[in-house]
CSV table of C-alpha atoms in Angstrom, one decimal:
chain,number,residue,atom,x,y,z
E,1,MET,CA,45.2,-2.0,-9.8
E,2,GLU,CA,44.0,0.7,-12.2
E,3,ILE,CA,43.8,-1.8,-15.0
E,4,ARG,CA,41.9,-4.3,-12.9
E,5,GLN,CA,39.3,-1.6,-11.8
E,6,SER,CA,38.9,-0.4,-15.4
E,7,ALA,CA,38.4,-4.0,-16.6
E,8,ARG,CA,35.7,-4.5,-13.9
E,9,VAL,CA,33.8,-1.4,-15.0
E,10,ILE,CA,33.8,-2.5,-18.6
E,11,TRP,CA,32.7,-6.0,-17.7
E,12,ASN,CA,30.0,-4.7,-15.3
E,13,ASN,CA,28.6,-2.4,-17.9
E,14,ALA,CA,28.7,-5.2,-20.5
E,15,ASN,CA,26.6,-7.3,-18.0
E,16,GLN,CA,24.2,-4.3,-17.6
E,17,LEU,CA,23.7,-4.3,-21.4
E,18,ARG,CA,23.1,-8.1,-21.4
E,19,ARG,CA,20.6,-7.6,-18.6
E,20,VAL,CA,18.5,-5.1,-20.6
E,21,SER,CA,19.1,-6.4,-24.1
E,22,TYR,CA,15.7,-8.1,-24.4
E,23,ARG,CA,14.1,-4.7,-23.6
E,24,VAL,CA,16.1,-2.6,-26.0
E,25,GLY,CA,13.0,-1.8,-28.1
E,26,PRO,CA,10.9,-0.5,-25.3
E,27,TYR,CA,13.8,1.4,-23.8
E,28,LEU,CA,14.4,3.2,-27.1
E,29,ARG,CA,10.8,4.2,-27.2
E,30,PHE,CA,10.9,5.6,-23.7
E,31,THR,CA,14.1,7.4,-24.3
E,32,ARG,CA,12.7,9.0,-27.5
E,33,ASP,CA,9.6,10.1,-25.6
E,34,ALA,CA,11.7,11.5,-22.7
E,35,ILE,CA,14.0,13.5,-25.0
E,36,ALA,CA,10.9,14.9,-26.9
E,37,ARG,CA,9.7,16.2,-23.5
E,38,GLY,CA,13.0,18.0,-22.8
E,39,VAL,CA,14.8,15.4,-20.6
E,40,ASN,CA,18.7,15.7,-20.9
E,41,PRO,CA,19.9,12.8,-23.2
E,42,PHE,CA,23.1,12.6,-21.3
E,43,ASP,CA,21.3,11.9,-18.0
E,44,LEU,CA,19.4,9.1,-19.7
E,45,VAL,CA,22.6,7.4,-20.9
E,46,ARG,CA,24.1,8.0,-17.4
E,47,THR,CA,21.4,6.1,-15.6
E,48,GLN,CA,21.9,3.0,-17.8
E,49,PHE,CA,25.8,3.0,-17.7
E,50,PRO,CA,26.6,5.1,-14.6
E,51,LEU,CA,29.9,3.4,-13.9
E,52,LEU,CA,31.4,4.7,-17.1
E,53,LEU,CA,30.4,8.3,-16.5
E,54,PRO,CA,30.8,10.9,-13.7
E,55,SER,CA,28.2,10.9,-11.0
E,56,ALA,CA,25.4,13.4,-11.5
E,57,SER,CA,25.3,16.6,-9.2
E,58,LYS,CA,21.6,16.0,-8.5
E,59,PRO,CA,19.3,13.0,-8.7
E,60,PRO,CA,18.6,12.1,-12.4
E,61,MET,CA,15.2,10.8,-11.1
E,62,ILE,CA,13.1,10.6,-8.0
E,63,SER,CA,11.2,7.5,-7.1
E,64,LEU,CA,8.2,8.8,-5.1
E,65,GLU,CA,6.3,6.5,-2.8
E,66,LEU,CA,2.8,8.0,-2.2
E,67,THR,CA,1.8,5.2,0.0
E,68,GLY,CA,3.4,2.0,1.4
E,69,SER,CA,0.1,0.2,1.1
E,70,CYS,CA,-1.1,-2.1,-1.7
E,71,ASN,CA,-4.3,-3.8,-2.6
E,72,LEU,CA,-2.6,-7.0,-3.8
E,73,ARG,CA,-0.1,-9.5,-2.4
E,74,CYS,CA,2.2,-10.5,-5.2
E,75,ASP,CA,4.6,-13.3,-4.2
E,76,TYR,CA,7.7,-11.5,-5.4
E,77,CYS,CA,7.0,-8.0,-4.0
E,78,TYR,CA,8.6,-6.2,-1.0
E,79,THR,CA,5.2,-5.2,0.2
E,80,LEU,CA,5.0,-8.7,1.7
E,81,LEU,CA,7.7,-7.9,4.2
E,82,ALA,CA,6.2,-7.1,7.6
E,83,ALA,CA,9.0,-4.5,8.1
E,84,ARG,CA,7.5,-2.2,5.5
E,85,PRO,CA,5.9,0.8,7.2
E,86,GLN,CA,2.3,1.6,6.1
E,87,GLY,CA,0.9,5.1,5.6
E,88,ILE,CA,0.2,7.8,3.1
E,89,MET,CA,2.1,11.0,2.2
E,90,THR,CA,0.6,14.1,3.7
E,91,GLU,CA,-0.1,17.3,1.9
E,92,SER,CA,2.7,19.1,3.7
E,93,THR,CA,5.3,16.4,2.8
E,94,PHE,CA,4.1,16.5,-0.8
E,95,LYS,CA,4.5,20.2,-1.0
E,96,ARG,CA,8.2,19.7,0.0
E,97,VAL,CA,8.6,17.2,-2.8
E,98,LEU,CA,7.1,19.8,-5.3
E,99,TYR,CA,9.4,22.5,-3.9
E,100,ASN,CA,12.4,20.3,-4.4
E,101,VAL,CA,11.5,19.0,-7.9
E,102,GLU,CA,10.9,22.6,-9.1
E,103,LYS,CA,13.9,24.2,-7.3
E,104,PHE,CA,16.5,21.7,-8.5
E,105,GLY,CA,15.0,21.0,-11.9
E,106,ILE,CA,14.5,17.2,-11.3
E,107,GLU,CA,13.5,16.1,-14.8
E,108,ARG,CA,12.0,12.7,-14.0
E,109,VAL,CA,9.7,11.6,-11.2
E,110,ARG,CA,8.5,8.0,-10.9
E,111,LEU,CA,5.4,7.2,-8.8
E,112,ILE,CA,5.8,3.9,-7.0
E,113,GLY,CA,4.4,2.1,-4.0
E,114,GLY,CA,2.7,0.1,-2.6
E,115,GLU,CA,0.1,1.0,-5.1
E,116,PRO,CA,0.2,4.8,-5.9
E,117,THR,CA,-3.4,5.0,-7.0
E,118,MET,CA,-4.5,4.1,-3.5
E,119,HIS,CA,-3.6,7.5,-2.2
E,120,PRO,CA,-6.8,9.4,-1.7
E,121,GLN,CA,-5.3,12.5,-3.4
E,122,PHE,CA,-3.6,10.6,-6.2
E,123,GLY,CA,-5.2,12.5,-9.2
E,124,ASP,CA,-4.5,15.9,-7.6
E,125,PHE,CA,-0.9,14.9,-6.7
E,126,ALA,CA,-0.2,13.5,-10.2
E,127,ALA,CA,-1.5,16.7,-11.9
E,128,ARG,CA,0.6,19.0,-9.7
E,129,LEU,CA,3.7,16.9,-10.3
E,130,ALA,CA,3.2,17.0,-14.0
E,131,LYS,CA,3.5,20.8,-13.9
E,132,VAL,CA,6.9,20.8,-12.3
E,133,THR,CA,8.8,17.9,-13.9
E,134,LYS,CA,9.4,17.1,-17.6
E,135,TYR,CA,8.7,13.3,-17.4
E,136,LEU,CA,6.3,11.7,-15.0
E,137,GLN,CA,6.1,8.0,-14.7
E,138,LEU,CA,3.7,5.6,-12.9
E,139,VAL,CA,4.0,2.0,-11.9
E,140,THR,CA,0.6,0.5,-11.1
E,141,ASN,CA,-1.2,-2.8,-11.0
E,142,ALA,CA,-4.3,-1.3,-12.6
E,143,GLN,CA,-6.7,-2.9,-10.1
E,144,TRP,CA,-8.5,0.3,-9.2
E,145,LYS,CA,-12.3,0.1,-8.9
E,146,LYS,CA,-12.9,3.8,-9.3
E,147,SER,CA,-13.4,4.6,-13.0
E,148,GLU,CA,-12.3,8.2,-12.6
E,149,LEU,CA,-8.7,7.0,-11.9
E,150,ALA,CA,-8.0,6.1,-15.5
E,151,GLU,CA,-9.0,9.6,-16.6
E,152,ALA,CA,-6.9,11.2,-13.9
E,153,ILE,CA,-3.9,9.2,-15.0
E,154,VAL,CA,-4.2,10.2,-18.6
E,155,ARG,CA,-5.2,13.9,-18.0
E,156,ALA,CA,-2.5,14.6,-15.4
E,157,PRO,CA,-0.7,13.8,-17.8
E,158,ILE,CA,1.4,10.9,-16.8
E,159,ASP,CA,4.0,10.4,-19.6
E,160,LEU,CA,4.7,6.8,-19.0
E,161,ILE,CA,2.0,4.5,-17.6
E,162,GLU,CA,3.5,1.2,-16.6
E,163,VAL,CA,1.1,-1.6,-15.8
E,164,SER,CA,2.6,-4.7,-14.1
E,165,ILE,CA,1.0,-8.0,-15.3
E,166,ASP,CA,2.0,-11.6,-14.8
E,167,ALA,CA,2.3,-13.7,-17.9
E,168,GLY,CA,0.5,-17.0,-18.3
E,169,GLY,CA,-3.2,-16.0,-18.5
E,170,ARG,CA,-6.0,-15.6,-16.1
E,171,ASP,CA,-5.0,-18.5,-13.7
E,172,GLN,CA,-1.3,-17.6,-13.4
E,173,TYR,CA,-2.1,-13.9,-13.0
E,174,GLU,CA,-4.6,-14.4,-10.2
E,175,GLU,CA,-2.5,-17.0,-8.5
E,176,SER,CA,0.6,-14.7,-8.5
E,177,ARG,CA,-1.4,-11.6,-7.6
E,178,GLN,CA,-3.6,-12.5,-4.7
E,179,ARG,CA,-6.7,-10.3,-4.4
E,180,ALA,CA,-6.4,-9.4,-8.1
E,181,SER,CA,-9.1,-9.7,-10.7
E,182,TYR,CA,-8.1,-10.5,-14.3
E,183,ASP,CA,-11.4,-9.1,-15.6
E,184,LEU,CA,-10.9,-5.9,-13.8
E,185,LEU,CA,-7.4,-5.6,-15.2
E,186,LEU,CA,-8.6,-5.9,-18.8
E,187,SER,CA,-11.5,-3.5,-18.2
E,188,ASN,CA,-9.1,-0.9,-16.8
E,189,LEU,CA,-6.7,-1.3,-19.7
E,190,LYS,CA,-9.5,-0.8,-22.2
E,191,SER,CA,-10.5,2.3,-20.3
E,192,LEU,CA,-7.0,3.8,-20.4
E,193,SER,CA,-6.7,3.0,-24.1
E,194,ASP,CA,-10.1,4.6,-24.8
E,195,ILE,CA,-9.4,7.8,-22.9
E,196,LYS,CA,-6.0,8.1,-24.5
E,197,ARG,CA,-7.6,7.8,-28.0
E,198,GLU,CA,-10.5,10.2,-27.2
E,199,THR,CA,-8.2,12.9,-25.7
E,200,GLY,CA,-5.3,12.6,-28.2
E,201,SER,CA,-3.0,11.8,-25.3
E,202,LYS,CA,0.7,11.3,-26.0
E,203,SER,CA,1.1,9.2,-22.9
E,204,THR,CA,2.8,5.8,-23.5
E,205,LEU,CA,1.0,2.8,-22.0
E,206,ASN,CA,3.6,0.0,-21.3
E,207,ILE,CA,2.8,-3.4,-20.1
E,208,ARG,CA,5.5,-4.8,-17.8
E,209,LEU,CA,5.0,-8.5,-18.5
E,210,MET,CA,6.3,-10.4,-15.6
E,211,VAL,CA,7.6,-13.7,-17.0
E,212,ARG,CA,8.6,-16.9,-15.2
E,213,PRO,CA,10.5,-19.9,-16.6
E,214,SER,CA,7.3,-21.9,-16.9
E,215,ASN,CA,5.5,-19.3,-19.1
E,216,ARG,CA,8.3,-17.8,-21.1
E,217,HIS,CA,7.0,-19.5,-24.2
E,218,THR,CA,3.8,-17.4,-24.0
E,219,ILE,CA,5.5,-14.0,-24.5
E,220,ALA,CA,4.5,-13.7,-28.2
E,221,GLN,CA,0.9,-14.6,-27.5
E,222,GLU,CA,0.6,-12.3,-24.5
E,223,ARG,CA,2.2,-9.4,-26.5
E,224,GLU,CA,-0.5,-9.8,-29.2
E,225,LEU,CA,-3.2,-9.8,-26.5
E,226,TYR,CA,-2.1,-6.7,-24.7
E,227,LEU,CA,-1.2,-4.6,-27.8
E,228,GLN,CA,-4.9,-4.2,-28.3
E,229,TRP,CA,-4.7,-1.5,-25.7
E,230,ALA,CA,-1.0,-0.8,-24.9
E,231,ASP,CA,1.6,1.0,-26.9
E,232,VAL,CA,4.4,-1.3,-25.6
E,233,VAL,CA,4.7,-4.7,-24.1
E,234,MET,CA,8.0,-5.2,-22.3
E,235,PRO,CA,8.9,-8.6,-20.8
E,236,GLN,CA,10.5,-8.5,-17.4
E,237,LEU,CA,11.9,-11.6,-15.7
E,238,VAL,CA,10.6,-12.6,-12.3
E,239,ILE,CA,13.9,-12.8,-10.4
E,240,GLU,CA,14.5,-14.8,-7.3
E,241,ILE,CA,14.5,-12.4,-4.3
E,242,LYS,CA,15.9,-13.4,-0.9
E,243,LYS,CA,13.1,-14.0,1.7
E,244,LEU,CA,10.3,-13.4,-0.7
E,245,ASN,CA,9.9,-16.1,-3.4
E,246,ASN,CA,8.1,-19.2,-2.3
E,247,SER,CA,8.4,-20.9,-5.6
E,248,ASP,CA,11.2,-22.4,-7.8
E,249,ASP,CA,9.6,-20.9,-10.8
E,250,THR,CA,11.8,-17.8,-10.9
E,251,PHE,CA,14.9,-16.8,-12.7
E,252,SER,CA,18.3,-16.6,-11.0
E,253,PRO,CA,19.8,-13.1,-10.6
E,254,LEU,CA,21.6,-11.8,-13.7
E,255,HIS,CA,23.8,-9.4,-11.8
E,256,ILE,CA,27.5,-10.2,-11.3
E,257,VAL,CA,28.2,-10.7,-7.6
E,258,GLU,CA,31.7,-10.6,-6.3
E,259,ASP,CA,32.2,-12.0,-2.7
E,260,LYS,CA,28.4,-11.7,-2.3
E,261,PHE,CA,28.4,-8.0,-2.9
E,262,PRO,CA,26.4,-7.0,-6.1
E,263,VAL,CA,27.2,-4.7,-8.8
E,264,CYS,CA,24.5,-2.1,-8.2
E,265,THR,CA,23.7,1.1,-10.1
E,266,LEU,CA,20.9,2.3,-7.9
E,267,PRO,CA,23.0,4.9,-6.0
E,268,PHE,CA,23.8,6.6,-9.3
E,269,LYS,CA,20.3,6.6,-10.8
E,270,ALA,CA,17.7,7.8,-8.4
E,271,ILE,CA,16.8,8.8,-4.8
E,272,GLU,CA,13.7,7.4,-3.2
E,273,VAL,CA,11.3,9.5,-1.1
E,274,LYS,CA,9.0,7.4,1.1
E,275,TRP,CA,5.5,8.4,2.0
E,276,SER,CA,6.9,9.7,5.4
E,277,GLY,CA,9.4,11.9,3.7
E,278,ASP,CA,12.3,9.6,4.6
E,279,MET,CA,15.0,9.2,2.1
E,280,PRO,CA,16.9,5.9,2.5
E,281,LEU,CA,20.2,4.9,0.9
E,282,CYS,CA,18.5,1.8,-0.5
E,283,GLY,CA,14.8,1.1,-0.7
E,284,PRO,CA,15.0,-2.7,-0.9
E,285,ASN,CA,17.4,-3.0,2.1
E,286,ASP,CA,15.2,-0.5,4.0
E,287,TYR,CA,12.4,-3.1,3.8
E,288,ASP,CA,14.5,-6.2,4.1
E,289,ASP,CA,16.8,-5.9,7.1
E,290,LYS,CA,16.6,-3.3,9.9
E,291,ALA,CA,20.3,-3.7,10.5
E,292,LYS,CA,21.0,-2.5,7.0
E,293,ARG,CA,18.8,0.6,7.0
E,294,ILE,CA,20.8,3.7,6.3
E,295,GLY,CA,18.8,6.9,6.2
E,296,LEU,CA,20.0,10.0,4.3
E,297,GLY,CA,17.5,12.2,6.0
E,298,ASN,CA,13.9,13.4,5.7
E,299,ILE,CA,12.7,15.8,2.9
E,300,ASN,CA,10.8,17.8,5.5
E,301,GLU,CA,14.2,18.7,7.1
E,302,MET,CA,16.7,18.8,4.2
E,303,THR,CA,16.7,19.0,0.4
E,304,ILE,CA,16.9,16.2,-2.1
E,305,VAL,CA,20.2,17.4,-3.3
E,306,GLU,CA,21.7,17.5,0.2
E,307,ALA,CA,20.6,13.9,0.6
E,308,TRP,CA,22.1,13.0,-2.8
E,309,ARG,CA,25.4,14.5,-2.0
E,310,SER,CA,25.5,13.2,1.6
E,311,ALA,CA,28.4,11.2,3.0
E,312,PRO,CA,26.7,7.8,2.9
E,313,MET,CA,25.7,8.3,-0.8
E,314,ARG,CA,29.2,9.3,-1.8
E,315,GLN,CA,30.7,6.5,0.2
E,316,TYR,CA,28.5,3.8,-1.5
E,317,ARG,CA,28.9,5.3,-5.0
E,318,ASN,CA,32.7,5.2,-4.6
E,319,ALA,CA,32.5,1.7,-3.1
E,320,HIS,CA,30.6,0.4,-6.1
E,321,ARG,CA,32.9,2.1,-8.6
E,322,ARG,CA,36.0,0.6,-7.0
E,323,ARG,CA,34.4,-2.7,-5.9
E,324,ASN,CA,35.4,-1.9,-2.3
E,325,SER,CA,33.2,-4.3,-0.3
E,326,ALA,CA,34.5,-3.0,3.0
E,327,SER,CA,32.9,0.4,2.3
E,328,MET,CA,29.4,-1.0,1.4
E,329,PRO,CA,28.5,-3.4,4.2
E,330,ALA,CA,24.7,-2.8,3.7
E,331,CYS,CA,25.0,-4.4,0.2
E,332,LYS,CA,26.2,-7.7,1.4
E,333,GLY,CA,23.8,-10.5,0.3
E,334,CYS,CA,21.6,-8.2,-1.9
E,335,GLN,CA,20.8,-9.0,-5.5
E,336,GLY,CA,21.6,-5.4,-6.7
E,337,ILE,CA,19.7,-3.3,-9.2
């Protein structure tokens, strides 16, 4: 039994390596930048291959949802699910986040959404977070219409600015991202690049290039285009997601699934804090299926570390390590992360 479990761990981590192999260059850049800013190298390795290493005593990273709302409707995004609650993080809840990040020394915070820049206090929140964490990241669609947002992002500073863009040019971009403007995207990328240069910013601007089977051949051309403004262009496959994709033009999941239970590393990598302060066991399942929602608690009532060490988190981490499907019922039918 021990030999079988060890073999699974090795195979699962080999699959993880295969899954990220085409993004090795960008990951090395991000890793170098994070270490230069004081992030523990061991924790960076742990988040990529957590099944080979002991679990962290505190979250290596926090995914912080400032708002559940988004200004776009991408055909592969969880925002499309009607079950996703809408709202914005209050000042009092944000102060609890700041307290936890500083008290427990959380070295990485990643701003997610929804679209984080839609929060009316985005610039202020980002600047305050940058003072208490070593590495601040942002995932954005760069569709903001307020010119001051680009300056707020760079000056916060946000260490890793990730702009999600669909490959295939103007038509594919605007078809995949309903309500988006390709011209506005390029204008905002240029603004970010100009402000970075003028201020001598060390922020890294990464283009997360969302690639489909039909436009995979355009990667080299797209990389050349976006490197006018960006530091890195990282291809990312548009994966088929249950209940979301309305097209056959997506890639099949690369994760190994045994008995319809994925090999998932999310419970080892990060904890998500919703705009409401809620901390779910799994963000995707929290949107997808009410029956699978498992709450760890609310940051207004408990600490992040208490949620990280809670019974459900320990249960699901152990279940994924041992491939014990009976102990991770909420994972059934998921694609894994």
